[in-house]
Amino acid sequence: MALVKVREVLEECCEGKRVSIRGWVYRKREGKEMIFLLVRDSTAFIQCTVRRSSPAWNVAERLTIESSLTLEGVAKQDKRAPGGYEISVDSISIIGLAEVFPIAKDKSEEFIRDIRHLWLRSRRMNLVMKVRADVLDFAREYFKAQDFIEVSPPMFISAAVEGGSTLFGLKYFDQDLYLTQSSQLYLEILIYSLENVYCIAPSFRAEKSRTIRHLTEYWHIEGEWPFADMNDLMRFEEGLMAHVCQSAADKCKKEFEELGADITKVAQVRAPFPRITYTEAIEKLKTKNPKLTWGDDLGYEDEKALADEFGKPFFVYDYPTAIKAFYCKTYRDKPEVAMSVDMMVPRIGEISTGGAREDDKDMLIKRIREMGLNEKDYDWYLDLRRYGTVPHVGFGMGLERLLTWMLDLENIIDAIPFPRTTRRFYP
RNA sequence: GCCGCCGUAGCUCAGCUAGGUAGAGCGGCUGGCUGUUAACCAGUCGGUCAAAGGUUCAAGUCCUUUCGGCGGCGCCA
């Protein structure tokens, strides 16, 4: 007798055959002559029936919701069963008898979040996590196909990437260190050896943002490579996005369907993306937001207005230097404009930021001073410009923001199994 | 950092406007019924009304403070 996954039974692997499955009780309906069990494993749910005459009856009676078990029986098609297939059970062995499970049909957001460790068993979270794993695979596929090498940067860092305000500090033995906000500076080191590099790693931000698109710990897909310009960067990013979206539309159909996500939107993502400059964006937004003038950062409402107009991913590039980080390269003939680009998607806004990095040592020192930073903190970073400097570009994309958009999730916390927000860090 | 909303049974909520005996559904338990589909029917168990203080003859309800949670803005991916 074969030990099979529930999905295999539903896909007609074993019509009329005796099978064994392992899993957990999802629902139980008890009658005088028949007990209906809805059993789940990692792949799917299936209805299992136990008749009073079955030797498994006494064991089935004791079963509680979420008990783990192994059962044996004959798999068969049955129109009355949800899913179209069921198992007529003749043997059950309980592995772990569950106490009364706290999750019932009525559940609030707050309660679900309090018992995250149990809610992760839900079909919904099961599906999202599968798509997440696939999206990571698709992203790696694309990087590899473009001859990028995956590297492993540190999470403990001694100096800030961006301003210091959003860093999480921590005690490192007797010293003060931080958790990284981005692996960018470390990828910049590695391009001098490996050229095209990428990493997929957590980033930490101590922003007290209370929105459906912020996490304090999120997974960052970052790439960095030399001998490239802004056009190369945008072409790479839209290529990555198109590959991930089309692969998902092709290979995650069932998950999208069960999650009620709009797969058409994802299937339609194709390069090239619309590109507008920051200056053009300001022009476009003039009527909707008259207060907005050149030099202001685009607010979420501004980004949303643009995103609604495009209805699909697009780029905004060439931002004012003054609102960008010290490492952004500026145009030599227009120092007030920085070579920076954001990818935006509807509803979420920014899902990626990238740009050309300043490769001239003296310009970089000037920018560090202008931003009120201490150049001593960036000595190793300046070394990169001292020894064989090279024009280079890079970007960082928020994995959970990408998933939130792709799967139409109501809140970014569902794009990661153990979300960390300003108020949540349990379990 | 600024603004708004929420907190009553294990869970979802009503009760608060206009102060007067703590309520319902779900879940649990007991029984009934049923190829059931978030089953159904009857009975039953279940309460620090987030906490503290105040007003009052009387506070779940009105006032103050605190705690916890959610969301919006700003900032960001």
XYZ file of C-alpha atoms (C1' of nucleotides) in Angstrom:
504
model
C 0.000 0.000 0.000
C 1.279 3.395 -1.008
C 1.900 6.348 1.306
C 0.674 9.236 -0.835
C 0.142 12.975 -0.634
C -3.423 14.270 -0.663
C -2.754 16.164 -3.897
C -1.924 12.881 -5.629
C -5.258 11.368 -4.636
C -7.086 14.434 -5.979
C -5.120 14.076 -9.209
C -6.493 10.564 -9.768
C -3.317 8.692 -8.887
C -4.995 5.867 -7.094
C -8.637 5.372 -8.043
C -9.965 2.286 -6.306
C -6.651 1.584 -4.605
C -5.767 1.288 -0.953
C -3.695 4.274 0.126
C -2.216 5.681 3.282
C -2.033 9.379 4.078
C -0.514 11.389 6.917
C -1.796 14.738 8.024
C -4.045 16.689 10.357
C -7.795 16.799 10.988
C -9.190 20.024 9.554
C -12.935 19.420 10.105
C -14.963 16.664 11.657
C -18.687 15.946 11.316
C -20.004 13.119 13.388
C -23.176 11.100 12.750
C -24.738 7.907 13.974
C -23.577 5.812 11.040
C -20.809 7.889 9.537
C -17.996 10.234 10.542
C -16.717 12.689 7.954
C -13.149 13.851 8.399
C -11.602 16.580 6.326
C -7.878 15.789 6.479
C -5.136 18.113 5.291
C -1.476 17.672 4.553
C 0.979 20.133 3.031
C -0.566 19.695 -0.405
C -4.374 19.792 -0.056
C -7.524 18.680 1.811
C -9.486 15.497 1.287
C -12.685 14.133 2.757
C -12.342 10.816 4.543
C -15.344 8.753 5.582
C -15.498 6.321 8.477
C -18.515 3.976 8.728
C -19.746 2.586 12.028
C -18.887 -0.849 10.744
C -15.254 0.193 10.108
C -12.579 -0.993 12.559
C -11.435 2.653 12.633
C -14.749 3.899 14.115
C -13.686 4.011 17.757
C -10.485 5.860 16.973
C -12.288 8.290 14.662
C -14.750 9.151 17.438
C -11.870 10.319 19.653
C -10.310 12.545 17.004
C -10.278 16.304 17.552
C -9.636 19.182 15.167
C -5.892 19.459 14.336
C -4.999 16.012 15.680
C -2.233 14.448 13.615
C -2.782 10.992 12.207
C -1.974 8.312 9.706
C -4.933 6.699 8.018
C -5.505 3.950 5.509
C -8.386 3.289 3.180
C -9.619 3.052 -0.375
C -9.429 6.176 -2.524
C -12.336 6.745 -4.867
C -14.093 9.355 -6.879
C -17.299 10.630 -5.283
C -19.301 13.589 -6.471
C -20.629 14.177 -2.958
C -17.143 14.860 -1.602
C -15.657 18.362 -1.717
C -12.833 18.120 -4.223
C -14.502 15.162 -5.942
C -12.476 12.430 -4.230
C -12.578 10.774 -0.846
C -11.009 7.997 1.127
C -13.134 5.275 2.706
C -11.175 4.670 5.887
C -10.610 1.351 7.618
C -7.633 2.153 9.807
C -6.561 5.258 11.751
C -3.666 5.730 14.067
C -3.546 8.938 16.073
C -0.080 10.460 16.271
C -0.883 13.507 18.401
C -4.356 14.031 19.858
C -5.019 17.771 19.784
C -6.558 19.824 22.585
C -9.494 22.046 21.632
C -8.160 24.160 18.773
C -8.684 27.895 19.362
C -9.275 28.884 15.734
C -12.915 28.571 14.732
C -14.937 30.153 11.981
C -15.137 33.585 13.615
C -11.781 35.284 13.831
C -10.594 38.860 13.983
C -7.386 40.239 12.545
C -6.103 40.821 16.038
C -6.790 37.251 17.171
C -5.235 35.751 14.039
C -2.103 37.766 14.677
C -1.986 36.732 18.343
C -1.897 33.070 17.326
C 0.264 33.417 14.239
C 2.028 30.142 15.067
C -1.266 28.277 14.624
C -2.667 30.442 11.826
C 0.332 29.479 9.684
C -1.419 26.100 9.285
C -4.248 27.782 7.405
C -4.660 27.018 3.726
C -4.198 30.700 2.952
C -0.783 30.979 4.594
C 0.233 27.613 3.152
C -0.457 28.926 -0.364
C 1.224 32.305 0.111
C 4.372 30.658 1.460
C 4.513 28.324 -1.529
C 4.275 31.246 -3.946
C 6.907 33.092 -1.920
C 9.288 30.151 -2.293
C 8.583 29.986 -6.028
C 9.141 33.725 -6.475
C 12.528 33.367 -4.770
C 13.359 30.554 -7.198
C 12.280 32.628 -10.207
C 14.363 35.590 -9.061
C 17.435 33.381 -8.636
C 16.824 31.837 -12.058
C 16.931 35.274 -13.641
C 20.075 36.389 -11.826
C 21.831 33.158 -12.763
C 20.763 33.446 -16.387
C 22.350 36.917 -16.448
C 25.618 35.542 -15.000
C 25.155 36.941 -11.498
C 26.755 35.265 -8.502
C 24.859 34.971 -5.220
C 26.811 36.314 -2.250
C 26.225 36.487 1.514
C 26.622 39.916 3.116
C 26.651 40.541 6.897
C 23.607 41.509 8.934
C 25.705 43.064 11.751
C 27.135 46.347 10.528
C 29.170 49.141 12.064
C 28.054 52.115 9.937
C 24.803 53.241 8.408
C 23.936 52.836 4.743
C 21.326 55.573 4.734
C 20.828 58.124 7.482
C 21.232 56.856 11.006
C 17.678 57.507 12.136
C 16.097 54.250 11.058
C 18.808 51.878 12.252
C 18.231 49.248 14.897
C 21.116 49.395 17.332
C 22.334 46.465 19.361
C 24.975 45.521 21.884
C 27.776 43.535 20.241
C 29.810 42.419 23.262
C 31.066 45.795 24.514
C 30.392 47.755 21.344
C 27.434 49.352 19.632
C 26.527 47.846 16.278
C 23.496 47.987 14.005
C 21.349 45.658 11.977
C 21.753 46.272 8.277
C 19.231 48.347 6.331
C 20.557 47.227 2.985
C 23.394 45.056 1.719
C 24.244 47.507 -1.032
C 27.597 48.732 0.289
C 28.799 45.153 0.749
C 27.701 44.176 -2.746
C 29.689 47.163 -3.994
C 32.804 45.637 -2.403
C 32.212 42.318 -4.114
C 31.743 43.628 -7.670
C 35.502 44.321 -7.720
C 36.042 40.577 -7.494
C 32.968 38.880 -8.913
C 31.519 41.686 -11.071
C 27.805 40.765 -11.243
C 26.572 39.937 -7.750
C 23.267 39.627 -5.928
C 21.923 38.636 -2.567
C 18.577 37.820 -1.016
C 18.767 38.714 2.649
C 16.857 40.502 5.408
C 16.997 44.258 5.880
C 15.952 45.950 9.106
C 14.411 49.392 9.470
C 13.382 51.077 12.672
C 10.728 53.175 10.931
C 7.638 53.619 13.078
C 5.437 53.265 10.042
C 1.937 51.972 10.617
C 0.771 50.928 7.172
C -0.136 47.797 5.230
C 3.172 47.968 3.326
C 5.811 48.236 6.071
C 7.745 45.627 8.001
C 10.656 46.310 10.342
C 12.338 43.148 9.019
C 11.873 42.431 5.326
C 13.638 40.393 2.679
C 15.587 42.399 0.209
C 16.496 41.217 -3.295
C 19.582 43.221 -4.180
C 21.834 43.277 -7.228
C 24.954 45.273 -8.066
C 27.217 45.218 -11.098
C 30.008 47.219 -12.796
C 30.406 48.742 -16.264
C 26.729 49.672 -16.423
C 24.509 52.745 -16.610
C 20.934 53.752 -15.779
C 19.543 52.224 -18.938
C 21.219 48.878 -18.172
C 19.786 49.059 -14.680
C 16.193 49.645 -15.762
C 16.437 46.961 -18.434
C 17.695 44.476 -15.869
C 15.007 45.338 -13.332
C 12.124 45.119 -15.777
C 13.565 41.860 -17.078
C 13.682 40.440 -13.565
C 10.161 41.585 -12.824
C 8.815 40.198 -16.103
C 10.527 36.838 -15.553
C 9.234 36.494 -11.997
C 5.691 37.520 -12.933
C 5.401 35.364 -16.017
C 6.907 32.335 -14.300
C 4.428 32.786 -11.453
C 1.532 33.159 -13.882
C 2.660 29.943 -15.521
C 3.566 27.792 -12.509
C 1.446 29.103 -9.636
C -1.992 29.097 -11.303
C -3.599 26.938 -8.624
C -2.280 29.080 -5.802
C -3.436 32.319 -7.427
C -6.849 30.827 -8.081
C -7.325 29.514 -4.561
C -6.107 32.807 -3.095
C -8.470 34.762 -5.336
C -5.584 36.786 -6.776
C -5.733 38.365 -10.220
C -3.309 36.291 -12.283
C -4.024 38.252 -15.487
C -2.407 41.349 -14.034
C 0.754 39.342 -13.338
C 0.734 37.526 -16.692
C 0.604 40.881 -18.492
C 3.859 42.140 -16.998
C 6.244 42.522 -19.929
C 9.296 44.616 -20.614
C 9.762 47.417 -21.424
C 8.053 49.291 -18.583
C 6.910 52.881 -18.940
C 9.620 55.286 -17.764
C 9.107 58.864 -16.664
C 11.547 61.262 -15.117
C 10.923 62.826 -11.744
C 10.467 66.162 -13.515
C 7.784 64.659 -15.796
C 6.093 63.133 -12.744
C 5.921 66.534 -11.069
C 4.364 67.977 -14.263
C 1.797 65.184 -14.417
C 0.846 65.642 -10.764
C 0.479 69.413 -10.927
C -3.293 69.366 -11.313
C -3.890 66.722 -8.622
C -1.448 68.166 -6.111
C -0.833 71.890 -6.738
C 1.410 72.213 -3.682
C 3.987 69.850 -5.195
C 7.041 71.630 -6.599
C 10.357 70.463 -8.049
C 12.587 69.324 -5.201
C 9.821 67.804 -3.068
C 9.869 64.074 -2.511
C 6.895 62.246 -3.991
C 4.454 61.270 -1.259
C 2.523 58.034 -1.182
C -0.586 59.757 -2.552
C 1.454 61.160 -5.446
C 2.930 57.749 -6.245
C -0.519 56.219 -6.057
C -1.925 58.775 -8.490
C 0.820 57.928 -10.986
C 0.448 54.183 -10.422
C -3.321 54.329 -10.959
C -2.703 56.095 -14.258
C -0.278 53.442 -15.521
C -2.124 50.495 -13.961
C 1.048 48.389 -14.095
C 4.696 48.533 -12.966
C 6.664 51.576 -14.164
C 9.813 53.571 -13.425
C 10.354 57.080 -12.107
C 13.989 58.203 -12.460
C 16.363 61.172 -12.196
C 15.403 62.510 -8.780
C 16.663 65.697 -7.125
C 20.053 65.037 -5.561
C 18.974 66.731 -2.356
C 16.435 64.025 -1.468
C 18.709 61.088 -2.275
C 21.436 59.288 -0.344
C 25.103 60.322 -0.405
C 26.201 57.461 -2.671
C 23.882 58.411 -5.561
C 25.823 59.476 -8.625
C 24.882 62.885 -10.022
C 24.944 64.160 -13.574
C 28.191 66.032 -14.147
C 26.416 68.765 -16.114
C 23.393 68.801 -13.754
C 24.605 68.146 -10.207
C 21.139 68.866 -8.811
C 19.860 65.661 -10.449
C 20.816 62.179 -9.212
C 20.839 58.935 -11.187
C 18.245 57.195 -9.064
C 15.257 55.100 -10.104
C 12.205 53.732 -8.305
C 9.979 50.965 -9.592
C 6.352 51.585 -8.648
C 3.328 49.314 -8.750
C -0.356 50.153 -8.257
C -1.681 50.244 -4.664
C 1.734 49.590 -3.067
C 3.886 52.378 -4.539
C 7.652 51.827 -4.470
C 8.774 48.226 -4.603
C 12.345 48.873 -5.637
C 14.945 51.626 -5.576
C 18.202 51.627 -7.488
C 20.648 53.838 -9.237
C 24.147 54.577 -10.355
C 26.622 54.829 -7.466
C 29.091 57.696 -7.226
C 32.385 56.269 -8.462
C 34.551 59.385 -8.127
C 36.348 59.532 -4.778
C 36.371 63.317 -4.468
C 32.728 63.704 -5.455
C 31.832 61.030 -2.910
C 33.755 62.775 -0.137
C 32.022 66.033 -1.048
C 28.604 64.357 -0.852
C 29.419 62.668 2.455
C 30.348 66.043 3.945
C 27.301 67.781 2.462
C 25.041 65.220 4.091
C 26.681 65.863 7.447
C 28.174 62.378 7.652
C 31.584 61.431 8.972
C 33.895 60.316 6.164
C 35.954 58.237 8.588
C 32.968 55.882 8.906
C 33.161 55.249 5.175
C 36.889 54.727 4.797
C 36.575 51.233 3.368
C 33.856 52.450 1.033
C 36.151 55.230 -0.242
C 38.889 52.630 -0.809
C 36.681 51.120 -3.497
C 37.054 54.401 -5.393
C 40.783 54.602 -4.699
C 41.663 51.234 -6.202
C 40.350 50.715 -9.704
C 37.047 52.542 -9.448
C 34.420 51.640 -11.994
C 30.982 52.972 -12.984
C 28.416 50.665 -11.422
C 24.732 50.369 -10.685
C 22.534 48.414 -8.346
C 19.053 48.109 -6.877
C 17.092 46.648 -4.007
C 13.601 45.211 -4.274
C 11.305 44.436 -1.335
C 10.276 40.803 -1.636
C 7.192 41.195 0.551
C 6.024 44.301 -1.311
C 6.402 42.387 -4.557
C 4.329 39.507 -3.173
C 1.724 41.856 -1.706
C 1.201 43.318 -5.148
C 1.335 40.008 -7.039
C -1.099 38.200 -4.745
C -3.375 41.161 -3.954
C -2.675 40.696 -0.246
C -4.525 43.073 2.046
C -1.487 43.524 4.247
C 2.226 42.933 3.789
C 2.378 40.867 6.984
C 0.858 37.947 5.090
C 3.760 37.881 2.647
C 6.174 36.652 5.342
C 5.640 33.812 7.830
C 6.813 35.660 10.940
C 6.142 39.368 10.378
C 7.935 41.924 12.506
C 6.157 45.248 12.791
C 6.370 48.052 15.304
C 4.025 46.147 17.638
C 4.386 42.504 16.632
C 7.356 40.179 17.140
C 5.765 37.022 18.589
C 6.370 34.171 18.092
C 6.645 62.230 15.168
C 1.236 63.636 13.934
C -4.040 61.995 13.386
C -8.258 58.556 13.709
C -10.582 54.051 15.449
C -11.046 49.642 18.659
C -10.790 46.681 23.683
C -17.644 42.970 26.955
C -17.533 34.655 27.565
C -12.200 30.432 24.345
C -13.913 33.129 19.359
C -17.326 36.873 16.690
C -20.288 40.602 18.524
C -24.913 43.302 20.767
C -25.712 46.291 25.124
C -23.054 52.654 25.742
C -26.676 57.712 22.289
C -30.584 58.436 27.071
C -26.563 55.174 33.979
C -30.960 50.791 37.038
C -30.296 42.210 37.641
C -24.319 40.497 32.120
C -26.897 39.048 26.587
C -26.771 36.316 21.574
C -24.331 33.286 17.893
C -20.094 30.078 17.277
C -16.823 26.657 19.953
C -16.872 23.006 24.390
C -19.959 19.348 27.012
C -24.780 16.085 27.023
C -28.553 14.166 23.943
C -31.086 13.929 19.077
C -30.847 13.855 13.750
C -28.249 13.688 9.018
C -23.764 11.380 2.535
C -22.324 15.582 5.883
C -20.410 20.325 2.977
C -18.557 26.819 7.932
C -24.322 20.760 8.771
C -28.751 21.120 11.723
C -32.120 20.745 16.460
C -32.619 20.776 22.030
C -30.264 21.397 26.638
C -25.983 22.962 29.355
C -21.203 25.036 31.000
C -18.716 29.570 30.350
C -17.659 36.892 32.583
C -11.522 40.832 36.567
C -17.130 44.319 30.749
C -8.394 45.861 29.312
C -6.442 48.419 34.166
C -6.590 52.330 37.783
C -8.928 56.587 39.571
C -13.239 59.960 39.532
C -18.707 61.556 39.226
C -23.283 59.170 41.161
C -27.956 56.326 45.684
C -26.337 53.291 41.422
C -21.163 52.802 36.081
C -20.114 47.766 30.854
C -22.535 52.701 29.863
C -20.381 59.381 31.790
C -15.195 61.808 32.869
C -9.601 61.345 33.463
C -5.178 58.645 33.044
C -2.565 54.286 31.702
C -1.919 49.707 28.942
C -2.808 46.773 24.567
C -4.271 46.500 19.319
C -5.548 48.317 14.192
C -5.269 51.901 10.362
C -3.909 56.795 7.794
C 0.062 60.472 7.069
C 5.302 61.384 7.223
C 9.628 58.210 6.073
C 10.787 53.998 3.281
C 11.398 48.605 0.053
